[in-house]
Amino acid sequence: DNAKPAILVSGEYAKPVGTVPNLGAPYAISAATNLEGGTDLSFAPGVELVFSIGSGVFVGWNGAQAKLKAVGTAAQPIVFRGAENTLGYWNGITIGTSATADSGFDHVQVKNAGLVLRRSIPVTNSSFSKSAGFGILKSAEDMSDYRLTNVFADNASGPVGM
């Protein structure tokens, strides 16, 4: 919608360090983004990221350590969603095996895609809806029961899978 202000973010390979501020407008992500080695990225409560079709985020790309920490609040969750409110609109977030153990999600909403965990990280007080697959797809080694501390709705394959 051209009538709504947004902050355009375009980057295929990035090493951001710092906190993404809540500027009161969504961040529009226009391409698949690989967070490379040295990334140490967090989000201020209330940040909203809107993804174009085919875009997504891969943390710990190419075997290099990277950290993504998304910690919102009940009143100001961090939102990752598609530009359109349709099932599986964007590719979601992948936490690679090289993502650091202190990566994590708390009070986060992931809409129109899912979360792929190739390593176990804390995911609590969050919601996952309208994924074309599972809300969370985890590795077989991950013994966490993400259903206990999160909410899932309308995910094509179910709440959590391996």
mmCIF file of C-alpha atoms in Angstrom:
data_model
loop_
_atom_site.group_PDB
_atom_site.id
_atom_site.type_symbol
_atom_site.label_atom_id
_atom_site.label_comp_id
_atom_site.label_asym_id
_atom_site.label_seq_id
_atom_site.Cartn_x
_atom_site.Cartn_y
_atom_site.Cartn_z
ATOM 1 C CA ASP A 1 0.000 0.000 0.000
ATOM 2 C CA ASN A 2 1.712 3.185 -1.174
ATOM 3 C CA ALA A 3 -0.294 5.329 1.242
ATOM 4 C CA LYS A 4 1.434 3.850 4.293
ATOM 5 C CA PRO A 5 4.972 4.971 5.163
ATOM 6 C CA ALA A 6 7.611 2.244 5.368
ATOM 7 C CA ILE A 7 11.381 1.997 5.706
ATOM 8 C CA LEU A 8 12.768 0.055 2.727
ATOM 9 C CA VAL A 9 15.479 -2.475 3.553
ATOM 10 C CA SER A 10 17.264 -4.163 0.676
ATOM 11 C CA GLY A 11 20.199 -6.429 1.237
ATOM 12 C CA GLU A 12 21.046 -9.939 0.238
ATOM 13 C CA TYR A 13 24.148 -10.412 2.430
ATOM 14 C CA ALA A 14 24.554 -8.379 5.581
ATOM 15 C CA LYS A 15 26.530 -8.202 8.841
ATOM 16 C CA PRO A 16 24.446 -5.797 10.921
ATOM 17 C CA VAL A 17 25.450 -5.009 14.483
ATOM 18 C CA GLY A 18 23.146 -3.161 16.871
ATOM 19 C CA THR A 19 19.474 -2.720 17.620
ATOM 20 C CA VAL A 20 16.813 -1.998 15.013
ATOM 21 C CA PRO A 21 14.834 0.929 16.483
ATOM 22 C CA ASN A 22 11.060 1.229 16.556
ATOM 23 C CA LEU A 23 10.524 4.297 14.369
ATOM 24 C CA GLY A 24 6.744 3.907 14.214
ATOM 25 C CA ALA A 25 6.745 2.647 10.605
ATOM 26 C CA PRO A 26 7.277 -0.901 9.362
ATOM 27 C CA TYR A 27 10.522 -2.041 7.773
ATOM 28 C CA ALA A 28 9.784 -3.366 4.259
ATOM 29 C CA ILE A 29 12.168 -6.215 3.402
ATOM 30 C CA SER A 30 12.423 -6.581 -0.363
ATOM 31 C CA ALA A 31 14.840 -9.516 -0.784
ATOM 32 C CA ALA A 32 16.023 -12.683 0.890
ATOM 33 C CA THR A 33 18.559 -11.626 3.514
ATOM 34 C CA ASN A 34 21.476 -13.743 4.709
ATOM 35 C CA LEU A 35 22.904 -12.597 8.035
ATOM 36 C CA GLU A 36 26.601 -13.419 7.842
ATOM 37 C CA GLY A 37 29.362 -13.990 10.378
ATOM 38 C CA GLY A 38 29.732 -11.158 12.845
ATOM 39 C CA THR A 39 26.033 -10.289 12.840
ATOM 40 C CA ASP A 40 24.767 -9.269 16.289
ATOM 41 C CA LEU A 41 21.268 -7.968 15.632
ATOM 42 C CA SER A 42 18.422 -7.238 18.012
ATOM 43 C CA PHE A 43 15.085 -5.450 17.709
ATOM 44 C CA ALA A 44 13.426 -2.850 19.897
ATOM 45 C CA PRO A 45 9.958 -3.828 21.155
ATOM 46 C CA GLY A 46 7.208 -2.982 18.665
ATOM 47 C CA VAL A 47 9.338 -3.272 15.511
ATOM 48 C CA GLU A 48 7.384 -4.573 12.525
ATOM 49 C CA LEU A 49 9.067 -6.164 9.507
ATOM 50 C CA VAL A 50 7.027 -6.681 6.333
ATOM 51 C CA PHE A 51 8.427 -9.160 3.803
ATOM 52 C CA SER A 52 7.859 -9.245 0.052
ATOM 53 C CA ILE A 53 7.011 -12.524 -1.663
ATOM 54 C CA GLY A 54 9.990 -14.876 -1.790
ATOM 55 C CA SER A 55 11.967 -12.967 0.813
ATOM 56 C CA GLY A 56 13.113 -14.251 4.189
ATOM 57 C CA VAL A 57 15.935 -14.226 6.706
ATOM 58 C CA PHE A 58 18.705 -16.798 7.157
ATOM 59 C CA VAL A 59 20.785 -16.410 10.327
ATOM 60 C CA GLY A 60 24.263 -17.931 10.405
ATOM 61 C CA TRP A 61 24.596 -18.173 6.652
ATOM 62 C CA ASN A 62 27.490 -20.119 5.142
ATOM 63 C CA GLY A 63 28.690 -21.594 8.442
ATOM 64 C CA ALA A 64 29.610 -18.257 10.023
ATOM 65 C CA GLN A 65 28.411 -17.364 13.554
ATOM 66 C CA ALA A 66 25.616 -14.816 13.734
ATOM 67 C CA LYS A 67 23.175 -13.712 16.423
ATOM 68 C CA LEU A 68 19.541 -12.653 16.044
ATOM 69 C CA LYS A 69 17.710 -11.655 19.221
ATOM 70 C CA ALA A 70 14.067 -10.622 18.936
ATOM 71 C CA VAL A 71 12.637 -9.723 22.339
ATOM 72 C CA GLY A 72 9.394 -7.783 22.385
ATOM 73 C CA THR A 73 6.855 -7.325 25.157
ATOM 74 C CA ALA A 74 3.233 -8.413 25.560
ATOM 75 C CA ALA A 75 2.153 -4.847 24.720
ATOM 76 C CA GLN A 76 4.738 -4.371 21.941
ATOM 77 C CA PRO A 77 5.544 -7.654 20.228
ATOM 78 C CA ILE A 78 8.032 -7.803 17.383
ATOM 79 C CA VAL A 79 6.160 -8.696 14.186
ATOM 80 C CA PHE A 80 7.550 -10.518 11.141
ATOM 81 C CA ARG A 81 4.830 -10.771 8.461
ATOM 82 C CA GLY A 82 4.161 -10.964 4.760
ATOM 83 C CA ALA A 83 3.155 -7.933 2.714
ATOM 84 C CA GLU A 84 -0.067 -9.828 2.023
ATOM 85 C CA ASN A 85 -2.014 -11.768 4.627
ATOM 86 C CA THR A 86 -1.901 -15.089 2.768
ATOM 87 C CA LEU A 87 -0.692 -18.561 3.684
ATOM 88 C CA GLY A 88 3.071 -18.923 3.136
ATOM 89 C CA TYR A 89 3.482 -15.527 1.477
ATOM 90 C CA TRP A 90 7.184 -15.196 2.355
ATOM 91 C CA ASN A 91 9.926 -17.734 3.133
ATOM 92 C CA GLY A 92 10.179 -17.156 6.880
ATOM 93 C CA ILE A 93 13.147 -17.172 9.235
ATOM 94 C CA THR A 94 15.819 -19.861 9.298
ATOM 95 C CA ILE A 95 18.136 -20.173 12.285
ATOM 96 C CA GLY A 96 21.162 -22.032 10.920
ATOM 97 C CA THR A 97 23.469 -24.335 12.842
ATOM 98 C CA SER A 98 26.011 -21.483 13.034
ATOM 99 C CA ALA A 99 23.603 -19.102 14.765
ATOM 100 C CA THR A 100 24.798 -18.408 18.300
ATOM 101 C CA ALA A 101 23.103 -20.078 21.257
ATOM 102 C CA ASP A 102 22.121 -16.667 22.669
ATOM 103 C CA SER A 103 19.897 -16.004 19.656
ATOM 104 C CA GLY A 104 16.224 -16.188 20.595
ATOM 105 C CA PHE A 105 12.630 -15.021 20.291
ATOM 106 C CA ASP A 106 10.280 -13.764 23.009
ATOM 107 C CA HIS A 107 6.989 -11.960 22.415
ATOM 108 C CA VAL A 108 7.329 -12.298 18.642
ATOM 109 C CA GLN A 109 4.620 -12.794 16.006
ATOM 110 C CA VAL A 110 5.546 -14.628 12.792
ATOM 111 C CA LYS A 111 2.730 -14.410 10.237
ATOM 112 C CA ASN A 112 2.395 -15.827 6.709
ATOM 113 C CA ALA A 113 5.544 -17.978 7.130
ATOM 114 C CA GLY A 114 7.283 -20.135 9.708
ATOM 115 C CA LEU A 115 10.446 -20.487 11.728
ATOM 116 C CA VAL A 116 13.026 -23.137 10.822
ATOM 117 C CA LEU A 117 15.354 -24.070 13.681
ATOM 118 C CA ARG A 118 18.460 -25.949 12.620
ATOM 119 C CA ARG A 119 19.714 -25.490 16.183
ATOM 120 C CA SER A 120 17.807 -25.117 19.433
ATOM 121 C CA ILE A 121 17.278 -21.550 20.688
ATOM 122 C CA PRO A 122 14.793 -20.122 23.199
ATOM 123 C CA VAL A 123 11.404 -19.346 21.612
ATOM 124 C CA THR A 124 8.772 -18.233 24.131
ATOM 125 C CA ASN A 125 5.570 -16.194 24.385
ATOM 126 C CA SER A 126 5.355 -16.036 20.602
ATOM 127 C CA SER A 127 2.797 -16.821 17.902
ATOM 128 C CA PHE A 128 3.128 -18.477 14.508
ATOM 129 C CA SER A 129 0.353 -18.319 11.931
ATOM 130 C CA LYS A 130 -0.392 -18.991 8.275
ATOM 131 C CA SER A 131 2.787 -20.876 7.418
ATOM 132 C CA ALA A 132 2.649 -23.023 4.279
ATOM 133 C CA GLY A 133 4.426 -25.666 6.393
ATOM 134 C CA PHE A 134 4.837 -25.959 10.158
ATOM 135 C CA GLY A 135 4.745 -22.954 12.484
ATOM 136 C CA ILE A 136 8.139 -24.167 13.731
ATOM 137 C CA LEU A 137 10.195 -26.773 11.929
ATOM 138 C CA LYS A 138 12.947 -28.067 14.210
ATOM 139 C CA SER A 139 15.789 -30.563 13.983
ATOM 140 C CA ALA A 140 15.321 -34.104 15.322
ATOM 141 C CA GLU A 141 17.952 -33.409 18.015
ATOM 142 C CA ASP A 142 15.946 -30.476 19.425
ATOM 143 C CA MET A 143 14.027 -31.790 22.442
ATOM 144 C CA SER A 144 12.257 -28.468 23.146
ATOM 145 C CA ASP A 145 8.455 -28.589 23.181
ATOM 146 C CA TYR A 146 7.725 -25.211 21.630
ATOM 147 C CA ARG A 147 3.969 -25.867 21.897
ATOM 148 C CA LEU A 148 4.102 -25.316 25.675
ATOM 149 C CA THR A 149 5.157 -21.664 25.534
ATOM 150 C CA ASN A 150 3.856 -20.440 22.155
ATOM 151 C CA VAL A 151 0.617 -20.137 20.168
ATOM 152 C CA PHE A 152 0.020 -21.642 16.711
ATOM 153 C CA ALA A 153 -2.826 -21.025 14.244
ATOM 154 C CA ASP A 154 -3.628 -21.957 10.654
ATOM 155 C CA ASN A 155 -0.264 -23.514 9.781
ATOM 156 C CA ALA A 156 -0.721 -25.900 6.833
ATOM 157 C CA SER A 157 1.341 -28.782 8.284
ATOM 158 C CA GLY A 158 0.602 -28.185 11.968
ATOM 159 C CA PRO A 159 2.216 -26.355 14.880
ATOM 160 C CA VAL A 160 5.658 -28.012 15.210
ATOM 161 C CA GLY A 161 7.403 -30.581 13.052
ATOM 162 C CA MET A 162 10.772 -32.264 12.504
#
